Coordinates of C-alpha atoms in Angstrom, one line a residue:
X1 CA 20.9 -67.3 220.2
X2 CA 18.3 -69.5 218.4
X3 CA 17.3 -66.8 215.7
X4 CA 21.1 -66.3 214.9
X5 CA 21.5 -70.6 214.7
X6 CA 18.8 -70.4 212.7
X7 CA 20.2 -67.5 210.6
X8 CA 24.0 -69.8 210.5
X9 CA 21.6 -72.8 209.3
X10 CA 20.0 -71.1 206.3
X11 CA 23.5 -69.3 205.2
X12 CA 25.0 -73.0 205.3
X13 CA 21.9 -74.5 202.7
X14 CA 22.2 -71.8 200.5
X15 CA 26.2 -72.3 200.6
X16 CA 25.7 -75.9 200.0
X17 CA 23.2 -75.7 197.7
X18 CA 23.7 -72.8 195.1
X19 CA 27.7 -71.7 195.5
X20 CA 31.4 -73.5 195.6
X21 CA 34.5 -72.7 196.2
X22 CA 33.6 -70.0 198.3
X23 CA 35.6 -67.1 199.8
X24 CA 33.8 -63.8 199.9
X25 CA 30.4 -64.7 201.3
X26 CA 28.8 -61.1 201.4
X27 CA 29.4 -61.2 196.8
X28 CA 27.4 -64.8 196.9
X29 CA 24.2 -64.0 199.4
X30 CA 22.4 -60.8 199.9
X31 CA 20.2 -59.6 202.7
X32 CA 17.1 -58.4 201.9
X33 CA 15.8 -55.1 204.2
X34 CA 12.2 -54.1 204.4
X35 CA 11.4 -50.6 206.0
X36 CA 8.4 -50.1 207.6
X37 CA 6.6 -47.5 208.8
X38 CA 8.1 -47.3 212.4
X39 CA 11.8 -47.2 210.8
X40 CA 12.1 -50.9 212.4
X41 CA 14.7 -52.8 209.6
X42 CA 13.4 -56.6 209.4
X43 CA 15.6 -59.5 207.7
X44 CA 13.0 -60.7 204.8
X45 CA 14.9 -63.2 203.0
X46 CA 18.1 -64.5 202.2
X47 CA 18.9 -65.9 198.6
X48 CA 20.8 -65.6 195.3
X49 CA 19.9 -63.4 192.9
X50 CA 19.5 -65.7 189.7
X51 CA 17.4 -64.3 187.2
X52 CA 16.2 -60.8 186.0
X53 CA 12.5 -59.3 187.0
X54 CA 10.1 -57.0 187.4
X55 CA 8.3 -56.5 190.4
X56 CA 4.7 -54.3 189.6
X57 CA 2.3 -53.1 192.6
X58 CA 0.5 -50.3 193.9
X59 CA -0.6 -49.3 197.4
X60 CA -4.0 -49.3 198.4
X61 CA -6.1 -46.4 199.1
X62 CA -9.4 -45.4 201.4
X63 CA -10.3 -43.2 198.3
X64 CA -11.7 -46.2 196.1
X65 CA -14.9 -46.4 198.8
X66 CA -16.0 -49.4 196.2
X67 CA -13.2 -51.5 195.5
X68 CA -14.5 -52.0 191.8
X69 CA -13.0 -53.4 188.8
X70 CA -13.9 -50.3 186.8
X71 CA -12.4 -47.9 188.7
X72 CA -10.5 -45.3 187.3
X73 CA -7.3 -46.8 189.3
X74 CA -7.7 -50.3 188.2
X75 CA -8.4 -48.9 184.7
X76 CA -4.8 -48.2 184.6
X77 CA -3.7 -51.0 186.0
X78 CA -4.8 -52.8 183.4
X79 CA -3.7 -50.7 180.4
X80 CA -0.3 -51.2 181.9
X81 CA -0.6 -55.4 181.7
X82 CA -2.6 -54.9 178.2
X83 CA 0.6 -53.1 176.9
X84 CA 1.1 -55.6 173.7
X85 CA 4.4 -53.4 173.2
X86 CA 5.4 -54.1 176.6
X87 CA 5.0 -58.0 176.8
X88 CA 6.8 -58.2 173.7
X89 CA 10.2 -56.6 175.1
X90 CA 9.8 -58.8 178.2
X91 CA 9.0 -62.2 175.7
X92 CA 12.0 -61.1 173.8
X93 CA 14.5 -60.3 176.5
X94 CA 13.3 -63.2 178.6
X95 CA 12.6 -60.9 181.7
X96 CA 9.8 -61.5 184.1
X97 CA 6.8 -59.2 185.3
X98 CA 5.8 -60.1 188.9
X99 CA 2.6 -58.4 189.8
X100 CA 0.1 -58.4 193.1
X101 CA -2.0 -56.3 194.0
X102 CA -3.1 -55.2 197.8
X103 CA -4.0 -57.9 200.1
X104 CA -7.2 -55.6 201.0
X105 CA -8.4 -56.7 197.4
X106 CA -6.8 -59.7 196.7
X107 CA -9.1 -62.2 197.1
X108 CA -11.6 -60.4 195.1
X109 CA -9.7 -59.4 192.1
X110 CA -6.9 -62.7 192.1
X111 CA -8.8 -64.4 189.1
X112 CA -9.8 -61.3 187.2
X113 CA -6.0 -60.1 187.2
X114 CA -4.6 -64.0 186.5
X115 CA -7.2 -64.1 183.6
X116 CA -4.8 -61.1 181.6
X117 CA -1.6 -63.6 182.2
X118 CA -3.6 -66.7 180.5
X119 CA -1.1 -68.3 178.5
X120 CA 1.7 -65.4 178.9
X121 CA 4.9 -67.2 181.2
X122 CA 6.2 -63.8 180.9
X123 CA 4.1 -62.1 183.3
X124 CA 3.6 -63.9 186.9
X125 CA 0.8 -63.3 189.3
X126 CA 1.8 -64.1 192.8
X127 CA 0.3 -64.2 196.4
X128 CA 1.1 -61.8 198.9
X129 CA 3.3 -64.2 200.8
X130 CA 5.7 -64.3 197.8
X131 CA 6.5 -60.6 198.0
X132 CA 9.4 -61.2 200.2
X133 CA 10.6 -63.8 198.0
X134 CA 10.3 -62.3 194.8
X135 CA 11.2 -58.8 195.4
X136 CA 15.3 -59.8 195.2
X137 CA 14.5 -61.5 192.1
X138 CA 13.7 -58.2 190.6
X139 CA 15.6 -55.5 188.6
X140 CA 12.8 -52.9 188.9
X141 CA 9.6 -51.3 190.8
X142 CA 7.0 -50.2 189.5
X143 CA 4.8 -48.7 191.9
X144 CA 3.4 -45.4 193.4
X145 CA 4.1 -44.8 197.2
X146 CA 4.4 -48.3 198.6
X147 CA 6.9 -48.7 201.0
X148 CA 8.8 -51.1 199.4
X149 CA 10.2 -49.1 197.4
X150 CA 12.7 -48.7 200.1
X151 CA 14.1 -52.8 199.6
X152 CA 15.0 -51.5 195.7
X153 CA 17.1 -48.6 197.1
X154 CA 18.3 -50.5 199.4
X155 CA 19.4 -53.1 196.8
X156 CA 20.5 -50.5 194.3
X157 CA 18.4 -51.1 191.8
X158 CA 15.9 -47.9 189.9
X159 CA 12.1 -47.6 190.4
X160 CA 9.4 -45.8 188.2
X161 CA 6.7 -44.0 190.1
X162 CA 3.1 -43.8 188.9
X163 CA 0.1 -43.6 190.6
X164 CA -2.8 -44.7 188.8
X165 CA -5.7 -42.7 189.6
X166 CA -4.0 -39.3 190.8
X167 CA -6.2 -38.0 187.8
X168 CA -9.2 -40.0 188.6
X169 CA -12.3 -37.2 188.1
X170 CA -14.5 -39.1 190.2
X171 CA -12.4 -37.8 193.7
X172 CA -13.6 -34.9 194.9
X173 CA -10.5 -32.5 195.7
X174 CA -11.7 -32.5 199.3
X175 CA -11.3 -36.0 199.8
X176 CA -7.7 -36.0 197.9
X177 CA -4.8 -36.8 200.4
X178 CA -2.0 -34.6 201.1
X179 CA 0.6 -36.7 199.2
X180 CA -1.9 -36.1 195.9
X181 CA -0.7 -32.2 196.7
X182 CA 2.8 -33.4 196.8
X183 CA 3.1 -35.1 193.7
X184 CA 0.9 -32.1 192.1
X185 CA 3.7 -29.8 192.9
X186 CA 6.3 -32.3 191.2
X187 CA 4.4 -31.9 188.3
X188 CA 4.0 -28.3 188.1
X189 CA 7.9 -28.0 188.6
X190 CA 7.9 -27.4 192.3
X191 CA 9.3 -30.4 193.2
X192 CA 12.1 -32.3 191.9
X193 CA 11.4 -36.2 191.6
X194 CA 12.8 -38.4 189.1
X195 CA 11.0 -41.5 187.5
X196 CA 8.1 -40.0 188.5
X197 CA 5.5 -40.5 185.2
X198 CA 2.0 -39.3 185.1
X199 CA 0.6 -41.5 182.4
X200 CA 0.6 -45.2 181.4
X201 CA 2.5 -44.2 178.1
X202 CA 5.3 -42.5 179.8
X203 CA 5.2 -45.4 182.7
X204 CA 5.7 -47.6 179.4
X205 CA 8.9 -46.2 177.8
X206 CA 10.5 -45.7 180.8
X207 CA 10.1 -49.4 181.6
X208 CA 11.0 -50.2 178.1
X209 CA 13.9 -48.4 178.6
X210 CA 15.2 -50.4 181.6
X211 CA 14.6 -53.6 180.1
X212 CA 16.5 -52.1 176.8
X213 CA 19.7 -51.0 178.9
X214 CA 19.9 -53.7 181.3
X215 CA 18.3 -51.9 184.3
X216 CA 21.5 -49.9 184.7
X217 CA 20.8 -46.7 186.9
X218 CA 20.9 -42.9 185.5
X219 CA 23.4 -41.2 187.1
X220 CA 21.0 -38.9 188.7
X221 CA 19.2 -41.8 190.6
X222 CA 22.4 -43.5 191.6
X223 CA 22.9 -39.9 193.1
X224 CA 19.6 -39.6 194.6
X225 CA 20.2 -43.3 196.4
X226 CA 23.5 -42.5 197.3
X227 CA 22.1 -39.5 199.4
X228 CA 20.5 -42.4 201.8
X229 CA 24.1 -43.2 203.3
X230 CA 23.4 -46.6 203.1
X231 CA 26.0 -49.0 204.1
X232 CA 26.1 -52.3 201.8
X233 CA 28.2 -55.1 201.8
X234 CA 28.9 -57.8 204.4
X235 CA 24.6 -57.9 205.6
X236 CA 25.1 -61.1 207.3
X237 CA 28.4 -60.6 209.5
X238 CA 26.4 -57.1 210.5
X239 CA 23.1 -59.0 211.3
X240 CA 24.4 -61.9 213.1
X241 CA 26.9 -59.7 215.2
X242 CA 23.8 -57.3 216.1
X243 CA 21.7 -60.3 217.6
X244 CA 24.4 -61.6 219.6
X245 CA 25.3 -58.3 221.1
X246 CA 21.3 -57.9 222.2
X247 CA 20.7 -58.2 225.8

């Protein structure tokens, strides 16, 4: 009973605070989902979507045995935030990369990756505790196989899929895990996954190409998230009816 107060409370602020005249409160505020990996759906944030975004990070990995800068997988991080072509769309359409990277590494690596947005209000580094906050700001993933992928199909809106060091030489095949054998197969033809790029370049375009058309969905990926069955609309009658039905 006090988590759905609570739950009333925060509607009412962001009601009172961001909206008028209001009649359809499911098309004002949405519900943010994030699906971890026991299936358990969690409530992450509630908010109005106001601006447009990028949201950029990649799962950590036991392969990198010495989390170094040099690595082949940070190597690619980097080309990607280098990308003068890149930065230039986002200047120029006024859209926002959010990046992070793992909180495993964060504390090492936070002023090395804040040096590359010196100066650049188009790129923003942020803490691990903003990724709930930030992620319904966004019109886009980019990431590899992070979980939170899931919060962008839940919100409808398209990823792009690249893992940095699935080429790395320096992993031996024996120590590869069984999802690098996966996304082999998609690349050999094997598989069908779409957005799915194997290079910084192709990552590139295909982000360009979001920003260029507005971030409106392919019809093959609106197809592929349709295939989830999810049920939007209405997220905080559903939520607040749930908890008061719980014994």
């Amino acid at each position: 009973a006090n988590i759905t107060h609570d739950i009333i409370n925060i509607t009412n602020n962001e009601i009172m605070n961001n909206t008028k005249n209001i009649t359809d409160l499911s098309n004002v505020i949405e519900l943010n989902y994030t699906v971890n990996m026991t299936s358990i759906i969690t409530p992450t944030t509630i908010l109005k979507k106001e601006e447009r975004g990028i949201f950029m990070m990649f799962a950590w990995r036991n392969l990198i045995k010495e989390c170094e800068i040099s690595t082949y997988y940070f190597d690619n991080i980097t080309k990607i935030l280098d990308n003068e072509d890149l930065y230039d769309l986002l200047e120029k359409e006024n859209v926002i990369l959010y990046f992070t990277i793992h909180a495993l590494v964060i504390n090492k690596y936070r002023n090395t990756y804040k040096s590359l947005f010196n100066n650049r209000k188009h790129f923003r580094f942020i803490e691990q505790q903003e990724i709930m906050e930030t992620i319904p700001k966004c019109d886009l993933i980019i990431t590899d196989f992070s979980t939170l992928v899931f919060d962008f199909v839940y919100l409808n809106r398209p990823y792009v899929l690249f893992i940095p060091d699935l080429d790395d030489p320096e992993i031996e095949d024996n120590y590869k895990p069984e999802y690098f054998e996966y996304y082999e197969k998609i690349r050999n033809g094997k598989v069908k996954l779409d957005n799915f790029f194997y290079t910084v370049d192709d990552l590139i375009n295909k982000t360009m190409y979001y920003i260029n058309n507005d971030f409106v969905m392919e019809d093959n990926i609106q197809s592929f998230y349709d295939s989830f069955g999810i049920k939007r609309g209405n997220n905080i009658d559903k939520l607040i009816n749930y908890l008061i039905h719980l014994k």
